[in-house]
PDB file of C-alpha atoms in Angstrom:
ATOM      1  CA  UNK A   1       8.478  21.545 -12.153  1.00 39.00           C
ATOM      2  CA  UNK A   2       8.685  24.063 -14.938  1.00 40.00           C
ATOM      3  CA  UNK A   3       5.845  26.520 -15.652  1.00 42.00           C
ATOM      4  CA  UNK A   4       3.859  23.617 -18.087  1.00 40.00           C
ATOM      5  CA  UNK A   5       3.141  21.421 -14.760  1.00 48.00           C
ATOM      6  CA  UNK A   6       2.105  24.719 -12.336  1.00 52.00           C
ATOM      7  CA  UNK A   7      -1.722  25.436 -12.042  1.00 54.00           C
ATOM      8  CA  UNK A   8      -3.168  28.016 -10.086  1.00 57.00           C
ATOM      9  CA  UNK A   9      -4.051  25.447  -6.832  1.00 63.00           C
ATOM     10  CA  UNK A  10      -4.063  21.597  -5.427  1.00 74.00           C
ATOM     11  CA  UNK A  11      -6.124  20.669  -8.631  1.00 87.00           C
ATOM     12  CA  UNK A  12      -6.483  16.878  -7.330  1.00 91.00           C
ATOM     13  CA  UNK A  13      -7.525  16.738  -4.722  1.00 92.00           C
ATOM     14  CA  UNK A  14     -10.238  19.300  -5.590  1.00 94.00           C
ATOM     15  CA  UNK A  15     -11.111  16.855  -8.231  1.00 96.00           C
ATOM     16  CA  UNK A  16     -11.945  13.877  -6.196  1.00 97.00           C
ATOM     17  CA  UNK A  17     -13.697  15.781  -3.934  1.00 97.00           C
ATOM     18  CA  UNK A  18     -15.837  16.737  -6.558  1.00 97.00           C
ATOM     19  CA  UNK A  19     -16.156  13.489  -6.940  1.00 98.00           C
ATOM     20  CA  UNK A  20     -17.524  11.964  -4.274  1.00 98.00           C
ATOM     21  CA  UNK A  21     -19.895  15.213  -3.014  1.00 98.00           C
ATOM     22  CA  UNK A  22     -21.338  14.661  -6.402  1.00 98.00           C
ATOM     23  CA  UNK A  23     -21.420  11.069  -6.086  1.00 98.00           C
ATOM     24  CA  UNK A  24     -23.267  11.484  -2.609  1.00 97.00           C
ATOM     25  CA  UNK A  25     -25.470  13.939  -4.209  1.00 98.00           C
ATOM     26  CA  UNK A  26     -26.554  11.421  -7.099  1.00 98.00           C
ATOM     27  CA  UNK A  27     -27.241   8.259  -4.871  1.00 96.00           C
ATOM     28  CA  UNK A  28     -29.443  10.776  -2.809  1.00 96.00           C
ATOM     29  CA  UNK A  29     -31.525  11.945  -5.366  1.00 97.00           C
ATOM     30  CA  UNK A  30     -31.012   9.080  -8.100  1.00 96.00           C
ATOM     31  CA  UNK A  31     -30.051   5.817  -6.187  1.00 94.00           C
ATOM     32  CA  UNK A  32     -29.098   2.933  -8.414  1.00 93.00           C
ATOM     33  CA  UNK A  33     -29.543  -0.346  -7.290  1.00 92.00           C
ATOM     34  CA  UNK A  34     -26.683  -2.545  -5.179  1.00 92.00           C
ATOM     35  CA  UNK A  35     -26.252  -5.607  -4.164  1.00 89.00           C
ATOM     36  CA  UNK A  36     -27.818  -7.055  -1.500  1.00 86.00           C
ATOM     37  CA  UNK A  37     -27.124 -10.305   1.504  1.00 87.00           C
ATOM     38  CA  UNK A  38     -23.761 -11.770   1.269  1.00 94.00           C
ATOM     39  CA  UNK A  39     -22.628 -10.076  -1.990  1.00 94.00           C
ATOM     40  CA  UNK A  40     -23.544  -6.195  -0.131  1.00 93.00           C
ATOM     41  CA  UNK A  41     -21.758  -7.633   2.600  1.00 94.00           C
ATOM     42  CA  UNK A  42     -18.510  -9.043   1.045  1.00 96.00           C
ATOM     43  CA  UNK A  43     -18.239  -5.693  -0.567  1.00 96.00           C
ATOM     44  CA  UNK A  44     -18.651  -3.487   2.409  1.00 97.00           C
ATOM     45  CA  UNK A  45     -16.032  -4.934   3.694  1.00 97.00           C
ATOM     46  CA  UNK A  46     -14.066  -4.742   0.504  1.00 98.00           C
ATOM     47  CA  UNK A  47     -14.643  -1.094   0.702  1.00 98.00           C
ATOM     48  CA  UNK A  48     -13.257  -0.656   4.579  1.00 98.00           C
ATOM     49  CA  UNK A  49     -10.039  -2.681   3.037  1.00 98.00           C
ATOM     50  CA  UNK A  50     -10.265  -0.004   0.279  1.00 98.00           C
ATOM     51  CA  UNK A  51     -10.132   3.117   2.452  1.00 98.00           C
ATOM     52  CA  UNK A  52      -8.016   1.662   4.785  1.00 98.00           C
ATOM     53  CA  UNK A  53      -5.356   0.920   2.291  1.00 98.00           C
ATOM     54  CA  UNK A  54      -5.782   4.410   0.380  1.00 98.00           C
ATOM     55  CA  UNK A  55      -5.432   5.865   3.560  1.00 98.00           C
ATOM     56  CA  UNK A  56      -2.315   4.055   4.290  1.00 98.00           C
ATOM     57  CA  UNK A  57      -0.702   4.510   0.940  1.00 98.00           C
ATOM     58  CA  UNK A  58      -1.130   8.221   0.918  1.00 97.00           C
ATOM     59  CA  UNK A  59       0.381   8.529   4.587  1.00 97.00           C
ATOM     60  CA  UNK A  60       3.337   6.290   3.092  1.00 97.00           C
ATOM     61  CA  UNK A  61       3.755   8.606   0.233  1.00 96.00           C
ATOM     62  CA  UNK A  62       3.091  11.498   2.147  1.00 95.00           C
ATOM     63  CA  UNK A  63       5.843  10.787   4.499  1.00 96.00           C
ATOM     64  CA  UNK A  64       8.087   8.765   1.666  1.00 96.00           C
ATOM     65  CA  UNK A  65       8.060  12.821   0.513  1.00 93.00           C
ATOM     66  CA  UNK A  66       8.547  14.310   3.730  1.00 93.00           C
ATOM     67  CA  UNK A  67      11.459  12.350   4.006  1.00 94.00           C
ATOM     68  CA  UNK A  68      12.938  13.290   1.042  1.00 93.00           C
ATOM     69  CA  UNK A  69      11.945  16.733   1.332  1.00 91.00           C
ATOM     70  CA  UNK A  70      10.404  17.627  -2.009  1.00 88.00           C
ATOM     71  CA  UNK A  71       7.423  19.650  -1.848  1.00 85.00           C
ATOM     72  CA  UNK A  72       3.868  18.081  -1.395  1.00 81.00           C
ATOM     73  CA  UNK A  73       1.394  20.647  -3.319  1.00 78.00           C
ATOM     74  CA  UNK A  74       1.338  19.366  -6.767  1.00 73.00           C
ATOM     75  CA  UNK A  75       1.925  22.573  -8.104  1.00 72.00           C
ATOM     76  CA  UNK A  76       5.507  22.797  -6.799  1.00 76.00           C
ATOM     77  CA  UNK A  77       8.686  21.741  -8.131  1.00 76.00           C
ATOM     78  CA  UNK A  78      10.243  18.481  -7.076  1.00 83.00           C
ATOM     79  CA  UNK A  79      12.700  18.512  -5.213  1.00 85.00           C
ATOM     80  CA  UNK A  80      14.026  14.557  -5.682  1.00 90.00           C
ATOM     81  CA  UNK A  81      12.812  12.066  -8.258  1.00 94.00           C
ATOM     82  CA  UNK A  82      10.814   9.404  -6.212  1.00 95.00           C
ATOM     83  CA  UNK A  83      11.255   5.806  -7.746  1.00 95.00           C
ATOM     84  CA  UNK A  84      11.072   3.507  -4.248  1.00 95.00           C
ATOM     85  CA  UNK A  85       8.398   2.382  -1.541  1.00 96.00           C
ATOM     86  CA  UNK A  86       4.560   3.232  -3.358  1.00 97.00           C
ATOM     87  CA  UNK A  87       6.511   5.367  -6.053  1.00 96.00           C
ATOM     88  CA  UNK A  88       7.422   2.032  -6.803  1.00 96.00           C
ATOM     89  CA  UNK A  89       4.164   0.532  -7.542  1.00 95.00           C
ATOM     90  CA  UNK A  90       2.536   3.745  -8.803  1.00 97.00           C
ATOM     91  CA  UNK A  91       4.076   7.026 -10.376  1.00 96.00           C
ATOM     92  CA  UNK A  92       1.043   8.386  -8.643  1.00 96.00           C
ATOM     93  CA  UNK A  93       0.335   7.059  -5.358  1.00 97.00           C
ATOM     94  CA  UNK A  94      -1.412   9.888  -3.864  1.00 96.00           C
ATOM     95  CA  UNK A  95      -3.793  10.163  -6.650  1.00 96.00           C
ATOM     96  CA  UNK A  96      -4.730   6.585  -6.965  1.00 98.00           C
ATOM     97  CA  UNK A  97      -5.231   7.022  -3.188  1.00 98.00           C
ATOM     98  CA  UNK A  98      -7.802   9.236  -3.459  1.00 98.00           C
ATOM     99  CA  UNK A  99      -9.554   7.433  -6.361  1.00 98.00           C
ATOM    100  CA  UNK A 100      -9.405   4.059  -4.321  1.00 98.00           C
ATOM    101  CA  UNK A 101     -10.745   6.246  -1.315  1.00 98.00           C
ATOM    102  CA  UNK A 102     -13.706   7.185  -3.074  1.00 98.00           C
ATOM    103  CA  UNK A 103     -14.416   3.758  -4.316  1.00 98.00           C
ATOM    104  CA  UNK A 104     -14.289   2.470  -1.041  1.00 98.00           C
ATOM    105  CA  UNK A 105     -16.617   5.138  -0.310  1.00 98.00           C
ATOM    106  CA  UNK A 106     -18.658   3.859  -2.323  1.00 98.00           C
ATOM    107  CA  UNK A 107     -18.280   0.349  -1.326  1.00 98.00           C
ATOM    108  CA  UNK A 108     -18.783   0.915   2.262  1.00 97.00           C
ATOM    109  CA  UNK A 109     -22.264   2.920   1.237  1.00 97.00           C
ATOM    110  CA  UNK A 110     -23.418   1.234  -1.755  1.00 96.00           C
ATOM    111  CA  UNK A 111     -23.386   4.081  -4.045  1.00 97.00           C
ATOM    112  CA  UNK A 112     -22.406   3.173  -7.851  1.00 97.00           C
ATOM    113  CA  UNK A 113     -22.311   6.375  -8.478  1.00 98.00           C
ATOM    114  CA  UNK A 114     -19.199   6.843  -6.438  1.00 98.00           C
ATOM    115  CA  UNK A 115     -17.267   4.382  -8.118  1.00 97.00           C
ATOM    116  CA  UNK A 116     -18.168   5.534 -11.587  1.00 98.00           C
ATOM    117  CA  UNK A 117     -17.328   9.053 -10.323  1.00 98.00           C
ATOM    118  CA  UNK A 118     -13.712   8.102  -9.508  1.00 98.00           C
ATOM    119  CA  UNK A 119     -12.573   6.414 -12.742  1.00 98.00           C
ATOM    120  CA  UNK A 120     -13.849  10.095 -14.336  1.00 98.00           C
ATOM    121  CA  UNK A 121     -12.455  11.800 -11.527  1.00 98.00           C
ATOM    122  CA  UNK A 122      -9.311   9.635 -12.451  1.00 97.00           C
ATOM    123  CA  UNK A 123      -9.633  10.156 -15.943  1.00 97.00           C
ATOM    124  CA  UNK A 124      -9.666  14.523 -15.510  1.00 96.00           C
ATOM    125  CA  UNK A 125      -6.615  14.023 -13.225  1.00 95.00           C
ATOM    126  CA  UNK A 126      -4.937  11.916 -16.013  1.00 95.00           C
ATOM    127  CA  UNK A 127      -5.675  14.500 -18.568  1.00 94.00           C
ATOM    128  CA  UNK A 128      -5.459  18.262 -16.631  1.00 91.00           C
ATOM    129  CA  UNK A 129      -2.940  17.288 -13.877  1.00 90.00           C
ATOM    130  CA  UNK A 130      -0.738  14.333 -14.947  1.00 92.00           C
ATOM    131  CA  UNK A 131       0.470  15.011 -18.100  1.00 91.00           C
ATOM    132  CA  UNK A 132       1.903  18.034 -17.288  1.00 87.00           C
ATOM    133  CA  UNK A 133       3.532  16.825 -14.117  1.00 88.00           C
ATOM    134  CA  UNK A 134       5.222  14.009 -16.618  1.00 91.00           C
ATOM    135  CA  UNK A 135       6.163  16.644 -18.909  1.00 89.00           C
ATOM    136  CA  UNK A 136       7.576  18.864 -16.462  1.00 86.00           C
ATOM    137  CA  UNK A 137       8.965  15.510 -14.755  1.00 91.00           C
ATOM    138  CA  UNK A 138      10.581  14.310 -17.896  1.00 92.00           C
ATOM    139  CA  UNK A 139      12.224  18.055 -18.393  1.00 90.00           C
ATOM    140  CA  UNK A 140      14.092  17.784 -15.284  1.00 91.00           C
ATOM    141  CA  UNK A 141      15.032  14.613 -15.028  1.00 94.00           C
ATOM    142  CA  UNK A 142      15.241  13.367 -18.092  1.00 94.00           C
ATOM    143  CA  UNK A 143      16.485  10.042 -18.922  1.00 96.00           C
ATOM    144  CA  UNK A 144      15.875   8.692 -15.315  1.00 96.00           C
ATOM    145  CA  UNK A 145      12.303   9.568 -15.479  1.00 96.00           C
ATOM    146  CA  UNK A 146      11.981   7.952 -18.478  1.00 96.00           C
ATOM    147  CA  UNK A 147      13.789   4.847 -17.413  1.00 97.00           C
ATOM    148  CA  UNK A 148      11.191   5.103 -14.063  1.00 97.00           C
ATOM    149  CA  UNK A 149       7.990   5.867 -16.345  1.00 96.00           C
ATOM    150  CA  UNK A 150       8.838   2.867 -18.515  1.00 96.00           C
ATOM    151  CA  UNK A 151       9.051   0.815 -15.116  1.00 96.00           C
ATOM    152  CA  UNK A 152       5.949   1.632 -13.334  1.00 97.00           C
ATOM    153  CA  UNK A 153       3.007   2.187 -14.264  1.00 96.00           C
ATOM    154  CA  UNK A 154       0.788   5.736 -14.039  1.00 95.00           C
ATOM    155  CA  UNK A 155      -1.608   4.172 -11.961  1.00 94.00           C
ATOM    156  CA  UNK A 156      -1.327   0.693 -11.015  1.00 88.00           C
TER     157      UNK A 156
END
């Protein structure tokens, strides 16, 4: 990536770590109500499906990556335009990994305030991290990230 897209560390994952310590901290000290019987329990188990799947997709990507050797850290410049497998459903899959993680966090615990913590969480990756990985994306490969960026979506 050119200089726009490099920050001094991992800024995302930082982020939605943030997050959810946060989000922990809140329900601790300012618990807001959930839902309780068979709703709590249909979404506890929505939640394991949540971090199971974020987990999955960001092993996918991670080795999708690997595979194609092109660095991981966010900071670094891509080797190889990534356009198949969860690249396919989301120019982001390792973010929107991390946000579903933390919702399914949340899920799993019954803490709103995780869930409301990863859209912002999502949000200040969108707006610190992402759109200078597009620009820097868009400078190097040009008119076959813009083809890609037209086909999938940022997120999902």
């Amino acid at each position: 990536m050119t200089d726009t897209a490099r920050l001094p560390f991992p800024l995302p994952p930082i982020i939605f770590l943030i997050a959810l310590i946060v989000g922990v901290g809140l329900g601790i000290l300012y618990p807001l109500p959930w839902f309780g019987d068979v709703l709590g329990d249909i979404l506890f188990g929505f939640g394991w499906l949540a971090a199971l799947g974020a987990v999955a997709l960001w092993f996918t990507a991670i080795r999708m990556m690997h595979r194609a050797k092109t660095p991981l850290n966010p900071v670094a410049t891509p080797a190889h335009l990534l356009t198949s497998g969860p690249f396919g459903l989301s120019r982001n899959p390792i973010y929107l990994s991390l946000a579903t993680l933390v919702i399914g966090i949340g899920l799993i615990i019954g803490n709103i305030w995780l869930i409301l913590l990863a859209f912002a969480a999502g949000l200040v990756t969108s707006r610190l991290v992402i759109r200078r990985e597009e620009k820097a994306l868009a400078g190097k490969f040009g008119k076959k990230y813009h083809d890609y960026a037209k086909r999938v979506r940022r997120w999902i």
